[in-house]
mmCIF file of C-alpha atoms in Angstrom:
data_model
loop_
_atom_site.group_PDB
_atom_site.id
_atom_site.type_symbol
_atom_site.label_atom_id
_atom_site.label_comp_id
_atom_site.label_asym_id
_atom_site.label_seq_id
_atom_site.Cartn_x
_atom_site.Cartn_y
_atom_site.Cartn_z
ATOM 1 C CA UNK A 163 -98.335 274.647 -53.689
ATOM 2 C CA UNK A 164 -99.042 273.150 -50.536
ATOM 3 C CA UNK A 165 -102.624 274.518 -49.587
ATOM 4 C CA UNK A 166 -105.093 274.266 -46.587
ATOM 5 C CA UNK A 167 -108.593 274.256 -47.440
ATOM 6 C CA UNK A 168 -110.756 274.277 -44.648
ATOM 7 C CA UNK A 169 -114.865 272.991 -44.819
ATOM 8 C CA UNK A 170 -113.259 270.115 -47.642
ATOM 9 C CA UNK A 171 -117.102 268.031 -46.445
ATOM 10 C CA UNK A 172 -118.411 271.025 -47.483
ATOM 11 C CA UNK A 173 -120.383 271.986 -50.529
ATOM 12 C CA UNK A 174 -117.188 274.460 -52.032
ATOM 13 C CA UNK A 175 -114.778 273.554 -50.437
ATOM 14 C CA UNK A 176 -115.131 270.027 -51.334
ATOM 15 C CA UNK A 177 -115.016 271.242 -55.195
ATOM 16 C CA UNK A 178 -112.485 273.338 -55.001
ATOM 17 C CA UNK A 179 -110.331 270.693 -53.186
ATOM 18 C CA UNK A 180 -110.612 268.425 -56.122
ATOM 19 C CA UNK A 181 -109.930 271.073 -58.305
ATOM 20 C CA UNK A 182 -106.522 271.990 -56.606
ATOM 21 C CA UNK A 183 -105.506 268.317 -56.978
ATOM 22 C CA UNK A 184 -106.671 267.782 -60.458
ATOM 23 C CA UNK A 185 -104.334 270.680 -61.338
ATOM 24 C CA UNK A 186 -100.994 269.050 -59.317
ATOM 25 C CA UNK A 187 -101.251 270.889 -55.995
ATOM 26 C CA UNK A 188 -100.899 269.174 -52.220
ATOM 27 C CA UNK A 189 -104.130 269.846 -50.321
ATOM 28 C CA UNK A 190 -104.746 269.219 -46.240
ATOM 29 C CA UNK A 191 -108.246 269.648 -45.976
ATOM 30 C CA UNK A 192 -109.872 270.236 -42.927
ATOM 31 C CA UNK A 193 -113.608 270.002 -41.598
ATOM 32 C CA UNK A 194 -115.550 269.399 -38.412
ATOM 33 C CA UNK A 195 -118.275 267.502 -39.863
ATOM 34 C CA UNK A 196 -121.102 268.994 -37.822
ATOM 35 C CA UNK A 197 -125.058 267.990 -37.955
ATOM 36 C CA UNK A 198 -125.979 271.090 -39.267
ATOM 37 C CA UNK A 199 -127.424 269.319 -42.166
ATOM 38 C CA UNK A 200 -127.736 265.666 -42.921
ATOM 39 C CA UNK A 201 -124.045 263.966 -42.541
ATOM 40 C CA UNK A 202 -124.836 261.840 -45.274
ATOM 41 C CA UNK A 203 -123.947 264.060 -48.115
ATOM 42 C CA UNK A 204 -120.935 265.654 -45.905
ATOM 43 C CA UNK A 205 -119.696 261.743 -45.864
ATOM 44 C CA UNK A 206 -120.387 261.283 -49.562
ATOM 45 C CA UNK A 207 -118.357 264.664 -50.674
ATOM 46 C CA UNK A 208 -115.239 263.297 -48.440
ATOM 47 C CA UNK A 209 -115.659 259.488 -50.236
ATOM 48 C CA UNK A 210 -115.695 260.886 -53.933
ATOM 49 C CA UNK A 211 -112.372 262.410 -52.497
ATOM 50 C CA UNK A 212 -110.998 259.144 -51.016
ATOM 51 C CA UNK A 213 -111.782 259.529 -47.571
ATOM 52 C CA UNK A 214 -113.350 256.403 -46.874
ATOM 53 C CA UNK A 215 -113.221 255.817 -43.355
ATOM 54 C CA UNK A 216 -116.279 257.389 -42.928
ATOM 55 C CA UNK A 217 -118.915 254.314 -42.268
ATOM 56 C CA UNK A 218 -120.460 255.523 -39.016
ATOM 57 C CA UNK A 219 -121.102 259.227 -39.009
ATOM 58 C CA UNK A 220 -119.265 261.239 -36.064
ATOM 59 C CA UNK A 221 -117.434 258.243 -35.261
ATOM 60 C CA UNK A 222 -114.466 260.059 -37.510
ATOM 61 C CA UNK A 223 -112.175 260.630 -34.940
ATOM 62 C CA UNK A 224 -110.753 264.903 -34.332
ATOM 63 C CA UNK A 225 -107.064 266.185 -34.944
ATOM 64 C CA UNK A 226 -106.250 262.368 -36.877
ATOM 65 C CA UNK A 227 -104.614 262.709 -40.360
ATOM 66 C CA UNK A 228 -106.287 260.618 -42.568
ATOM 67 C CA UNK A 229 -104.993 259.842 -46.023
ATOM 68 C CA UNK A 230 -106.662 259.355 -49.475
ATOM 69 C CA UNK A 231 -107.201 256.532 -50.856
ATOM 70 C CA UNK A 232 -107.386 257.588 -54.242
ATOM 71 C CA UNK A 233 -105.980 261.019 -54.615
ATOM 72 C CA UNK A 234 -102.408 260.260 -53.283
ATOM 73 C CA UNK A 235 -101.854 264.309 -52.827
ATOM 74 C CA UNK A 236 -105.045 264.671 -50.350
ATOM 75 C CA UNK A 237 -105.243 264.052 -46.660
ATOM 76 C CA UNK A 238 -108.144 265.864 -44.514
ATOM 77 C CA UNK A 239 -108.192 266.210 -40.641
ATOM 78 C CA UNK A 240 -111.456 266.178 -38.995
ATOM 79 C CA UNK A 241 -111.116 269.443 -36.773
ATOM 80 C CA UNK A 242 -113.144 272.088 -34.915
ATOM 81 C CA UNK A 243 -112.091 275.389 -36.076
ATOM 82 C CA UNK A 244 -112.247 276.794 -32.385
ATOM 83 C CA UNK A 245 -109.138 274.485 -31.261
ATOM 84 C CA UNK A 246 -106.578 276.770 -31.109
ATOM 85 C CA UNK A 247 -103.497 274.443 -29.783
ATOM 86 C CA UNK A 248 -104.883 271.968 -32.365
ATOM 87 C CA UNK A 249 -104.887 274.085 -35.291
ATOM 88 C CA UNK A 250 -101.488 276.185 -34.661
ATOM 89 C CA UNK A 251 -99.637 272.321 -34.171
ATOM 90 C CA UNK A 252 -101.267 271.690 -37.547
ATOM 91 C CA UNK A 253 -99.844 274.812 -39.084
ATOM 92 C CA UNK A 254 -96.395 274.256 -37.250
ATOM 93 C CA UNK A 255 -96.259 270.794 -39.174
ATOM 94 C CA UNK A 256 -97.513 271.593 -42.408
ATOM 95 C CA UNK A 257 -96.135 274.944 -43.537
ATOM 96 C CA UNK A 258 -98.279 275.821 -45.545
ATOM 97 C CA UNK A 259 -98.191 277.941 -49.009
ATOM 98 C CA UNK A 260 -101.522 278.886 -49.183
ATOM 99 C CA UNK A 261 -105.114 278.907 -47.486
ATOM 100 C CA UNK A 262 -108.678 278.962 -48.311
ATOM 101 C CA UNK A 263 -110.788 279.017 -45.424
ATOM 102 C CA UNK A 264 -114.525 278.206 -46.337
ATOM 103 C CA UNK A 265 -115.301 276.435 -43.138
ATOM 104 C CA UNK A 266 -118.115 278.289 -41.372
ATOM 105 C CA UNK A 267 -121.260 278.106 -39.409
ATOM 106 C CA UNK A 268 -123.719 278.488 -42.435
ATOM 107 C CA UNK A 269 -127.152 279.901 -42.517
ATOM 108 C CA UNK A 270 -128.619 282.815 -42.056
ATOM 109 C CA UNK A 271 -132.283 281.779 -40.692
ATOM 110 C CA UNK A 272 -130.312 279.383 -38.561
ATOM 111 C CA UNK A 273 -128.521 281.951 -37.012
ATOM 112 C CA UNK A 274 -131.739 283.416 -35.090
ATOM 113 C CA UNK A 275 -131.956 280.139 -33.561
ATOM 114 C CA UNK A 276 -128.294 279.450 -32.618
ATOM 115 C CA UNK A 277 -126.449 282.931 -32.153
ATOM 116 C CA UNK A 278 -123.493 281.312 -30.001
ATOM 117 C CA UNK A 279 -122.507 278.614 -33.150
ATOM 118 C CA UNK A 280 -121.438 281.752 -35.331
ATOM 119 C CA UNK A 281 -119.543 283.646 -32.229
ATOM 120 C CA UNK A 282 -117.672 280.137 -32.147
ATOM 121 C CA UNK A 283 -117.300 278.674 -35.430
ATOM 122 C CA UNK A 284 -116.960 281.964 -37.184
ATOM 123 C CA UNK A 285 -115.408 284.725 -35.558
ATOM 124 C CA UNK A 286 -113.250 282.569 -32.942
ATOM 125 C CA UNK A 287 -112.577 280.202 -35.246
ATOM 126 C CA UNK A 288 -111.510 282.835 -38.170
ATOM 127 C CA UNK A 289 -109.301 284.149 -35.480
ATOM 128 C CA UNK A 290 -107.716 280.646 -35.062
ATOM 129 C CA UNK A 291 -107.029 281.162 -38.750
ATOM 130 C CA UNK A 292 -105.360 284.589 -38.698
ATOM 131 C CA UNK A 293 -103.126 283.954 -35.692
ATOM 132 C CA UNK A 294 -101.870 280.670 -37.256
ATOM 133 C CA UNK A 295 -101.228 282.388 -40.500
ATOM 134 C CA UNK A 296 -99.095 285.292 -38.476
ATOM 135 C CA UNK A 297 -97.122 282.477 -36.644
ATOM 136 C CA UNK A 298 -96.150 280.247 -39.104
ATOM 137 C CA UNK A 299 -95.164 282.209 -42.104
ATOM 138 C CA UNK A 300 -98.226 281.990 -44.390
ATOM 139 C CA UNK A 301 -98.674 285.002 -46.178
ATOM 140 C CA UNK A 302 -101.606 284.383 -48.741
ATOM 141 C CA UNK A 303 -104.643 283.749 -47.385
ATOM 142 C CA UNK A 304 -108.478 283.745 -48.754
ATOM 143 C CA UNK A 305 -111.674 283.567 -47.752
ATOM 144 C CA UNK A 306 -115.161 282.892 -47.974
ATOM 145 C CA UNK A 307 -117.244 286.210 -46.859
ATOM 146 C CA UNK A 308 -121.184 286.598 -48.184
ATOM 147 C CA UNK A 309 -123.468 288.366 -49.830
ATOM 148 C CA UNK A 310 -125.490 288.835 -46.801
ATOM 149 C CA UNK A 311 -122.606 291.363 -45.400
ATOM 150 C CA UNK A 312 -124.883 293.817 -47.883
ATOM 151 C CA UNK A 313 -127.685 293.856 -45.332
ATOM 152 C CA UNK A 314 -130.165 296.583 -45.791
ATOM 153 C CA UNK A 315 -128.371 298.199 -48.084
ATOM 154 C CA UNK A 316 -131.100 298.116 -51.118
ATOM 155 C CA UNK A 317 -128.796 299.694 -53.842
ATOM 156 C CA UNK A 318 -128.198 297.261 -56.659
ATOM 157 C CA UNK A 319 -126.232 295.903 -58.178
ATOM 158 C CA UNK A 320 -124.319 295.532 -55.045
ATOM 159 C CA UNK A 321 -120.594 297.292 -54.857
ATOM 160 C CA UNK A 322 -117.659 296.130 -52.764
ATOM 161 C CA UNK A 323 -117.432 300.205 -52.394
ATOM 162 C CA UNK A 324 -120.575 300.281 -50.598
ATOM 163 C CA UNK A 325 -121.688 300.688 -46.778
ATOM 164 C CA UNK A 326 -121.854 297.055 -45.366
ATOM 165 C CA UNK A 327 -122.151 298.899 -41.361
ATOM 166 C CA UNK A 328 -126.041 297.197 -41.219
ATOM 167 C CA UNK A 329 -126.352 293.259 -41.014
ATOM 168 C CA UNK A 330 -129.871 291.994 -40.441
ATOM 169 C CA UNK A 331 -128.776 288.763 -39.177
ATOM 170 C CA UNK A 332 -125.708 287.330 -36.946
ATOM 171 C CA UNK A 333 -124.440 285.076 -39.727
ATOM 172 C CA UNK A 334 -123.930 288.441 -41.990
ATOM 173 C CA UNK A 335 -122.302 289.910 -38.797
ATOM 174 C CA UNK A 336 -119.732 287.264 -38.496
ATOM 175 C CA UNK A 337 -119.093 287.715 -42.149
ATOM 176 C CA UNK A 338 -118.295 291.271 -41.958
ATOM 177 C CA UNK A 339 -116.500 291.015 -38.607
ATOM 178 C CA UNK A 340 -114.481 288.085 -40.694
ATOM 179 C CA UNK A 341 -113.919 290.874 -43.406
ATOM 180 C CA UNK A 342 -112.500 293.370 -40.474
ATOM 181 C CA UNK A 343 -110.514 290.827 -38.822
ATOM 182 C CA UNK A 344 -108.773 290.239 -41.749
ATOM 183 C CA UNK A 345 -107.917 294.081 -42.711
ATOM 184 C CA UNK A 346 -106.073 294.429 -39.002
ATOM 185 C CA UNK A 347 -103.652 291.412 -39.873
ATOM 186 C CA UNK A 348 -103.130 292.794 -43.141
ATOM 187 C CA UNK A 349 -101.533 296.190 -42.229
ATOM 188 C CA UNK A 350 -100.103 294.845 -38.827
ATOM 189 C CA UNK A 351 -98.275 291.104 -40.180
ATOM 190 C CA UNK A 352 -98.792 291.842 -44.069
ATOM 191 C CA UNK A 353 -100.310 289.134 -44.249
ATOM 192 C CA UNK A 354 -102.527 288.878 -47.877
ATOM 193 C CA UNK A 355 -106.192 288.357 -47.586
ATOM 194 C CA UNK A 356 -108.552 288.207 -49.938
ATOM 195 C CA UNK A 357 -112.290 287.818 -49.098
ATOM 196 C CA UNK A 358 -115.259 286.899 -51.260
ATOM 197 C CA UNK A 359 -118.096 287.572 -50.636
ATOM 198 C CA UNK A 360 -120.109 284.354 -51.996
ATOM 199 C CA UNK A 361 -123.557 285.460 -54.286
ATOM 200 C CA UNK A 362 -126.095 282.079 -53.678
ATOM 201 C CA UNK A 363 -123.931 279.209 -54.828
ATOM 202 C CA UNK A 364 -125.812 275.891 -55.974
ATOM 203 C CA UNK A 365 -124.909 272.822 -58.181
ATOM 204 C CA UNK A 366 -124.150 269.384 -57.430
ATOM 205 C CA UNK A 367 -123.465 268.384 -54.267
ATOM 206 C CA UNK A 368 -124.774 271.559 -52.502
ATOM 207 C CA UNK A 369 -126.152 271.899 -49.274
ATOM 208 C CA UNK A 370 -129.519 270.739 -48.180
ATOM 209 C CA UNK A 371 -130.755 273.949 -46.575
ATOM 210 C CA UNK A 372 -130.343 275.287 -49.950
ATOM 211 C CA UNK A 373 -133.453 276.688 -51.808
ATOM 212 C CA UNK A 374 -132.464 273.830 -54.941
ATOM 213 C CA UNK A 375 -131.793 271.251 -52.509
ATOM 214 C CA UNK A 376 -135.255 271.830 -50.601
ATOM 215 C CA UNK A 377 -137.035 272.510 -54.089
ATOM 216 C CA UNK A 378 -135.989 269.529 -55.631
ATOM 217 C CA UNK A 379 -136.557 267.338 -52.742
ATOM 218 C CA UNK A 380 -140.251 268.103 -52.137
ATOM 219 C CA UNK A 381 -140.722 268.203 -55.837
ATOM 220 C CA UNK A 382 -139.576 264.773 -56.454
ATOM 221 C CA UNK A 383 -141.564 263.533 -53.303
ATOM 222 C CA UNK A 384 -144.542 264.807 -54.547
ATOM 223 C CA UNK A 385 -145.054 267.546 -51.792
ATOM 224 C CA UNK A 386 -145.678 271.590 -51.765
ATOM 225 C CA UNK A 387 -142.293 273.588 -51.799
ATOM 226 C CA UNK A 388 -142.511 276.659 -49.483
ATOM 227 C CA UNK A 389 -142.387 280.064 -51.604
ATOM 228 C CA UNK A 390 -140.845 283.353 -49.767
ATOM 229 C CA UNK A 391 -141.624 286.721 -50.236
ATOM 230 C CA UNK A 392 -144.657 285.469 -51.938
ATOM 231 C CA UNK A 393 -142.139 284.840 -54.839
ATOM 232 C CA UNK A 394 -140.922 288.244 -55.234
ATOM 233 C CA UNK A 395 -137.613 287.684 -54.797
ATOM 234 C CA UNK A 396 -134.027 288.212 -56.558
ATOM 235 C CA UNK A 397 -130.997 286.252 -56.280
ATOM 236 C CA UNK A 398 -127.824 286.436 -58.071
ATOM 237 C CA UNK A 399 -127.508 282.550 -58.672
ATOM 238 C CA UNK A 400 -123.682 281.320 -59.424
ATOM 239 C CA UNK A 401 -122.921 277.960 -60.378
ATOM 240 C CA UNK A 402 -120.517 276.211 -58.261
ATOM 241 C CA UNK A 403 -117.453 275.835 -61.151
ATOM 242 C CA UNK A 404 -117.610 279.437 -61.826
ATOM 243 C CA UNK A 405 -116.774 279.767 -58.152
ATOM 244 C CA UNK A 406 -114.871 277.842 -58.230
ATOM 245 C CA UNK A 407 -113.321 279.114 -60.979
ATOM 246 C CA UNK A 408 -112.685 282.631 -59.035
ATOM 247 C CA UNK A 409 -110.794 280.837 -55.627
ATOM 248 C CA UNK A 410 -108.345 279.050 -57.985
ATOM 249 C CA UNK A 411 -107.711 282.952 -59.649
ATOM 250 C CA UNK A 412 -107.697 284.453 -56.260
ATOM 251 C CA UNK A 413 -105.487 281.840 -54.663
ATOM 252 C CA UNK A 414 -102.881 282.334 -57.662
ATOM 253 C CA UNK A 415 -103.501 285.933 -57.649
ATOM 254 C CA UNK A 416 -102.616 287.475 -53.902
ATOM 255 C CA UNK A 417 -104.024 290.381 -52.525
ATOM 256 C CA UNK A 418 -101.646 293.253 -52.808
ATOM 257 C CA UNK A 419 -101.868 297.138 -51.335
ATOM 258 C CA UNK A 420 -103.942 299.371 -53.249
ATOM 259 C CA UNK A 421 -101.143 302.347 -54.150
ATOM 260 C CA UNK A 422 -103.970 304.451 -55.100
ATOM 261 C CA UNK A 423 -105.953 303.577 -51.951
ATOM 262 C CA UNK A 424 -106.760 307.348 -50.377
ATOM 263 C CA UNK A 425 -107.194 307.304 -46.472
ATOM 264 C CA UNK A 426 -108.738 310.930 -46.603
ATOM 265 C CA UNK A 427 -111.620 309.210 -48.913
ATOM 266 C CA UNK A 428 -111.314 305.320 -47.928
ATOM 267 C CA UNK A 429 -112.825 302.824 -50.388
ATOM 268 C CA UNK A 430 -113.589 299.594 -48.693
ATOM 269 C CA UNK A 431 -112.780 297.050 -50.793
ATOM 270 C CA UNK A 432 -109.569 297.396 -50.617
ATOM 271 C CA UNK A 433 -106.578 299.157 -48.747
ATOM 272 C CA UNK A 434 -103.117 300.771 -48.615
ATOM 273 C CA UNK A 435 -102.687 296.957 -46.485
ATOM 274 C CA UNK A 436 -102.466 293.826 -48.502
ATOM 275 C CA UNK A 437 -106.260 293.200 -48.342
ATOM 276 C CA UNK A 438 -108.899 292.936 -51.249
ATOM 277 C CA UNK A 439 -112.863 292.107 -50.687
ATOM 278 C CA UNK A 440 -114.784 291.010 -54.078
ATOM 279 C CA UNK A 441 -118.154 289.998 -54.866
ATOM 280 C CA UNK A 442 -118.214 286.499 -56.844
ATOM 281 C CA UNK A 443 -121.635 285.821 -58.281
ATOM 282 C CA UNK A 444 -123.204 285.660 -61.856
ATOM 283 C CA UNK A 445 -124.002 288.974 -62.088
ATOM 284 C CA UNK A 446 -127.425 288.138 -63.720
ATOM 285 C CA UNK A 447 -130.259 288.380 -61.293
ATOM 286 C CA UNK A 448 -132.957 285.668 -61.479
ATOM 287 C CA UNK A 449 -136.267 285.535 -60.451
ATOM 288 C CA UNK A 450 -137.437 283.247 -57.825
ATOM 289 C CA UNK A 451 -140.132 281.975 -59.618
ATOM 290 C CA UNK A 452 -138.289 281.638 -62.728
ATOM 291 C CA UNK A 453 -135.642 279.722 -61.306
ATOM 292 C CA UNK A 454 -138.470 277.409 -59.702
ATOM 293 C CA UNK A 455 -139.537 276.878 -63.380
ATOM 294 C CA UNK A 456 -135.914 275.721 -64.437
ATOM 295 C CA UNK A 457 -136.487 273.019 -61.204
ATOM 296 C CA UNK A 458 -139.804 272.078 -62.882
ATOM 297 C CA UNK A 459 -138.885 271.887 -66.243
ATOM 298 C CA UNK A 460 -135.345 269.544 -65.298
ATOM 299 C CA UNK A 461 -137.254 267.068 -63.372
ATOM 300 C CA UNK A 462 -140.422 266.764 -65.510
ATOM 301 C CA UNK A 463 -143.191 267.916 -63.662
ATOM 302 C CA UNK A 464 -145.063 271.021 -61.783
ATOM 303 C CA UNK A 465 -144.312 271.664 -58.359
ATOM 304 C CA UNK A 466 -147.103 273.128 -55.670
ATOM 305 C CA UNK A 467 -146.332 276.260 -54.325
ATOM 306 C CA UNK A 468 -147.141 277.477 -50.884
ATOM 307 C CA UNK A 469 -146.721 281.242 -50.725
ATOM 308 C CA UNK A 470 -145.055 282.860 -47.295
ATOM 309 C CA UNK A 471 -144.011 286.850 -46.526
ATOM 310 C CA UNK A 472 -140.702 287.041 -46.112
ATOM 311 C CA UNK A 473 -138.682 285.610 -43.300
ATOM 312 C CA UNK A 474 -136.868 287.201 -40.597
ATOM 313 C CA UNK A 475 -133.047 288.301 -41.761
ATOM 314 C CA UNK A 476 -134.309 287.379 -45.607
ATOM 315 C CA UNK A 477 -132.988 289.887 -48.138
ATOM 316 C CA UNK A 478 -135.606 290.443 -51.305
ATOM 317 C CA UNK A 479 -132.416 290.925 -53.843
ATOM 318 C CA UNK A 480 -129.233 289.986 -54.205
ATOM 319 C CA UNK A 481 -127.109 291.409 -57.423
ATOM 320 C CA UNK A 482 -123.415 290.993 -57.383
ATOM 321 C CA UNK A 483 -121.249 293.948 -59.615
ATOM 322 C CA UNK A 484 -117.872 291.963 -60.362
ATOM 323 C CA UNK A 485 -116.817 294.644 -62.638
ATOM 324 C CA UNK A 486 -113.410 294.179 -60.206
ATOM 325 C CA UNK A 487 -113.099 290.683 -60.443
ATOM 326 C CA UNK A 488 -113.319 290.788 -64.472
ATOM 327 C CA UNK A 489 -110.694 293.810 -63.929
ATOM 328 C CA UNK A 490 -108.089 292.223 -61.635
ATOM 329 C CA UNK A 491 -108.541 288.479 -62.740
ATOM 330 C CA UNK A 492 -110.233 288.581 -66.303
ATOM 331 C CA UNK A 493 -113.455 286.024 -63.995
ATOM 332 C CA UNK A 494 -116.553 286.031 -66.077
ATOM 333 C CA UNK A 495 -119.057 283.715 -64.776
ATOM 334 C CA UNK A 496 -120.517 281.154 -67.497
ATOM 335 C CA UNK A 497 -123.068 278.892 -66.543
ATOM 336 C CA UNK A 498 -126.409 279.604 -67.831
ATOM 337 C CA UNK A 499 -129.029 279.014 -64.948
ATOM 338 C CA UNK A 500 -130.677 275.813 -66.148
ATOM 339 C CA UNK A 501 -127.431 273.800 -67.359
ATOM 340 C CA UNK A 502 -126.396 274.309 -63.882
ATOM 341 C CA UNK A 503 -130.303 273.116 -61.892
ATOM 342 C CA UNK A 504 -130.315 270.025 -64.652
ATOM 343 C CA UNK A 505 -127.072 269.220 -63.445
ATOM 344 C CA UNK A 506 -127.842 269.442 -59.690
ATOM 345 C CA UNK A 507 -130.966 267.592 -60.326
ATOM 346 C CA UNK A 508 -128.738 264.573 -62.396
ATOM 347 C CA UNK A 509 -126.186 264.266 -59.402
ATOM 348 C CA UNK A 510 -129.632 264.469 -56.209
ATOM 349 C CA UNK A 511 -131.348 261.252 -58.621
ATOM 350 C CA UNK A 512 -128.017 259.170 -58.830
ATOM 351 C CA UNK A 513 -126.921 259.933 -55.361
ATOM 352 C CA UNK A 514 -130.593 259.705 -53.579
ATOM 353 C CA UNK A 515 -131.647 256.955 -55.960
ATOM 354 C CA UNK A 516 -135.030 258.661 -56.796
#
């Protein structure tokens, strides 16, 4: 297939991009390259691709195909997701089979800061998306949703047949309006969408606002690490492969309309449309503190602790039931926990040199 995959400098999409490739498939990967977090490891995800004309951050030029040098199926376009005439003339040229769309404003504590970045990025942009689908005959799309979309709902493990009607921050907003955007194109263009709603992804090459990406840093720099919830906290930790893992089987695997779907008793997660919602995540809850233990035991040494009450738009658990997933697509999640931090913490020595 000939797939898009948008947010290819970022920390899935980049993965699954070589993944796609490794397996025979054309992929036009697409990213804006913002400063949300240090460029350098955005740059360094596009170079292990082949994208090497990346010397001088931001100097990447927008809309400008730019082919790999070493993966001779690969080209990425540096692109902001709210240009509309730009991304329908890249859908009129490609014609595409397929798209993943990870790209995104990330960041939910960031989102009390910037509110306007998610409007933009994630519901304008997402719309970009949906209308360039309907006009140029792609009929299988994906999507990256969150587990933030589950908001104050404090029933666990979390259900893709459960309220998601109350968001405690804009970022899970977008998410959820993302999830509803993509329902209406669904039963009006039959257009396939599948959304998954990501459970705290980490590995190599993840992002820097990251808890293992923070933790690791101030660990190895001999400084205090900044403790949440005064440690009491729960997240559903999924290693990036086993992500992964699920896009490839969701990508091969379109959504289809639920003939059992009831509209007198409508279950969320899915519809008498082509549109499916999942939860992707390990579905093994680990403690925050234990999981800071794994970070201490991989590189060595004890880390200091500085312990905070939890943060505005923080959720104290996250605990993803994929019983639908393993259903539909036979996905079981296999990374244990600290495989997947001494892993991370292998790739942040060799890559920061520390």
């Amino acid at each position: 297939m000939k797939i898009l995959v948008t947010g290819t400098a970022g920390f899935i999409g980049s993965h699954l991009a070589k993944r796609l490739l490794a397996r025979g498939d054309e992929v036009v990967g697409l990213d804006s390259i913002n400063d949300y977090y240090d460029p350098r490891v955005k740059f360094g995800r596009l170079e292990r691709a082949g994208v090497t004309d990346t010397d001088i951050p931001f100097d990447l030029p927008f809309n400008e195909m730019l082919q790999s040098t070493s993966l001779p199926a690969y080209r990425f376009i540096r692109m902001q997701l709210e240009d509309a005439e730009a991304m329908q003339a890249l859908f009129k040229a490609e014609r595409f089979d397929a798209v993943c769309h990870l790209a995104a404003q990330a960041g939910v504590r960031y989102s009390l800061e910037n509110p306007r970045a998610y409007i933009d990025a994630n519901i304008v942009g997402f719309l970009n998306i949906l209308e360039s689908c309907r006009h140029h005959g792609v009929d299988n799309l994906c999507y990256a949703s969150s587990s933030s979309v589950y908001g104050l709902n404090e029933s666990l493990p979390f259900s893709t047949s459960d309220s998601v009607d109350h968001p405690i921050s804009l970022y899970a907003a977008s998410k959820k309006s993302n999830e509803l955007m993509a329902h209406t194109y669904s039963h009006l263009f039959g257009i396939r969408t599948t959304g998954l709603r990501f459970f705290t992804v980490y590995g190599p090459w993840g992002r820097p606002d990251m808890a293992l990406f923070l933790f690791t840093k101030a660990a190895l720099a001999g400084e205090p690490i900044k403790v949440f919830n005064n440690g009491e906290m729960l997240r559903d930790f999924t290693y990036i492969d086993d992500i992964v893992e699920g896009l490839v089987r969701v990508i091969d695997n379109p959504a289809s309309g639920n003939n059992k779907w009831d509209a007198k008793r409508p279950e969320p997660g899915s519809s008498s449309a082509p549109f499916k919602i999942y939860n992707i995540g390990n579905n093994n809850p680990v403690k925050l503190m234990d999981f800071i233990e794994a970070i201490e035991k991989a590189i060595g040494k004890p880390i200091e602790k500085i312990m905070l009450p939890l943060q505005a738009g923080d959720v104290p658990s996250t605990f993803a039931n994929v019983d639908d997933l393993v259903e539909d697509l036979d996905y079981r999640p296999a990374t244990p926990v600290q495989q997947g931090i001494d892993n991370f913490v292998v790739w942040y020595r060799d890559f920061f040199k520390v």
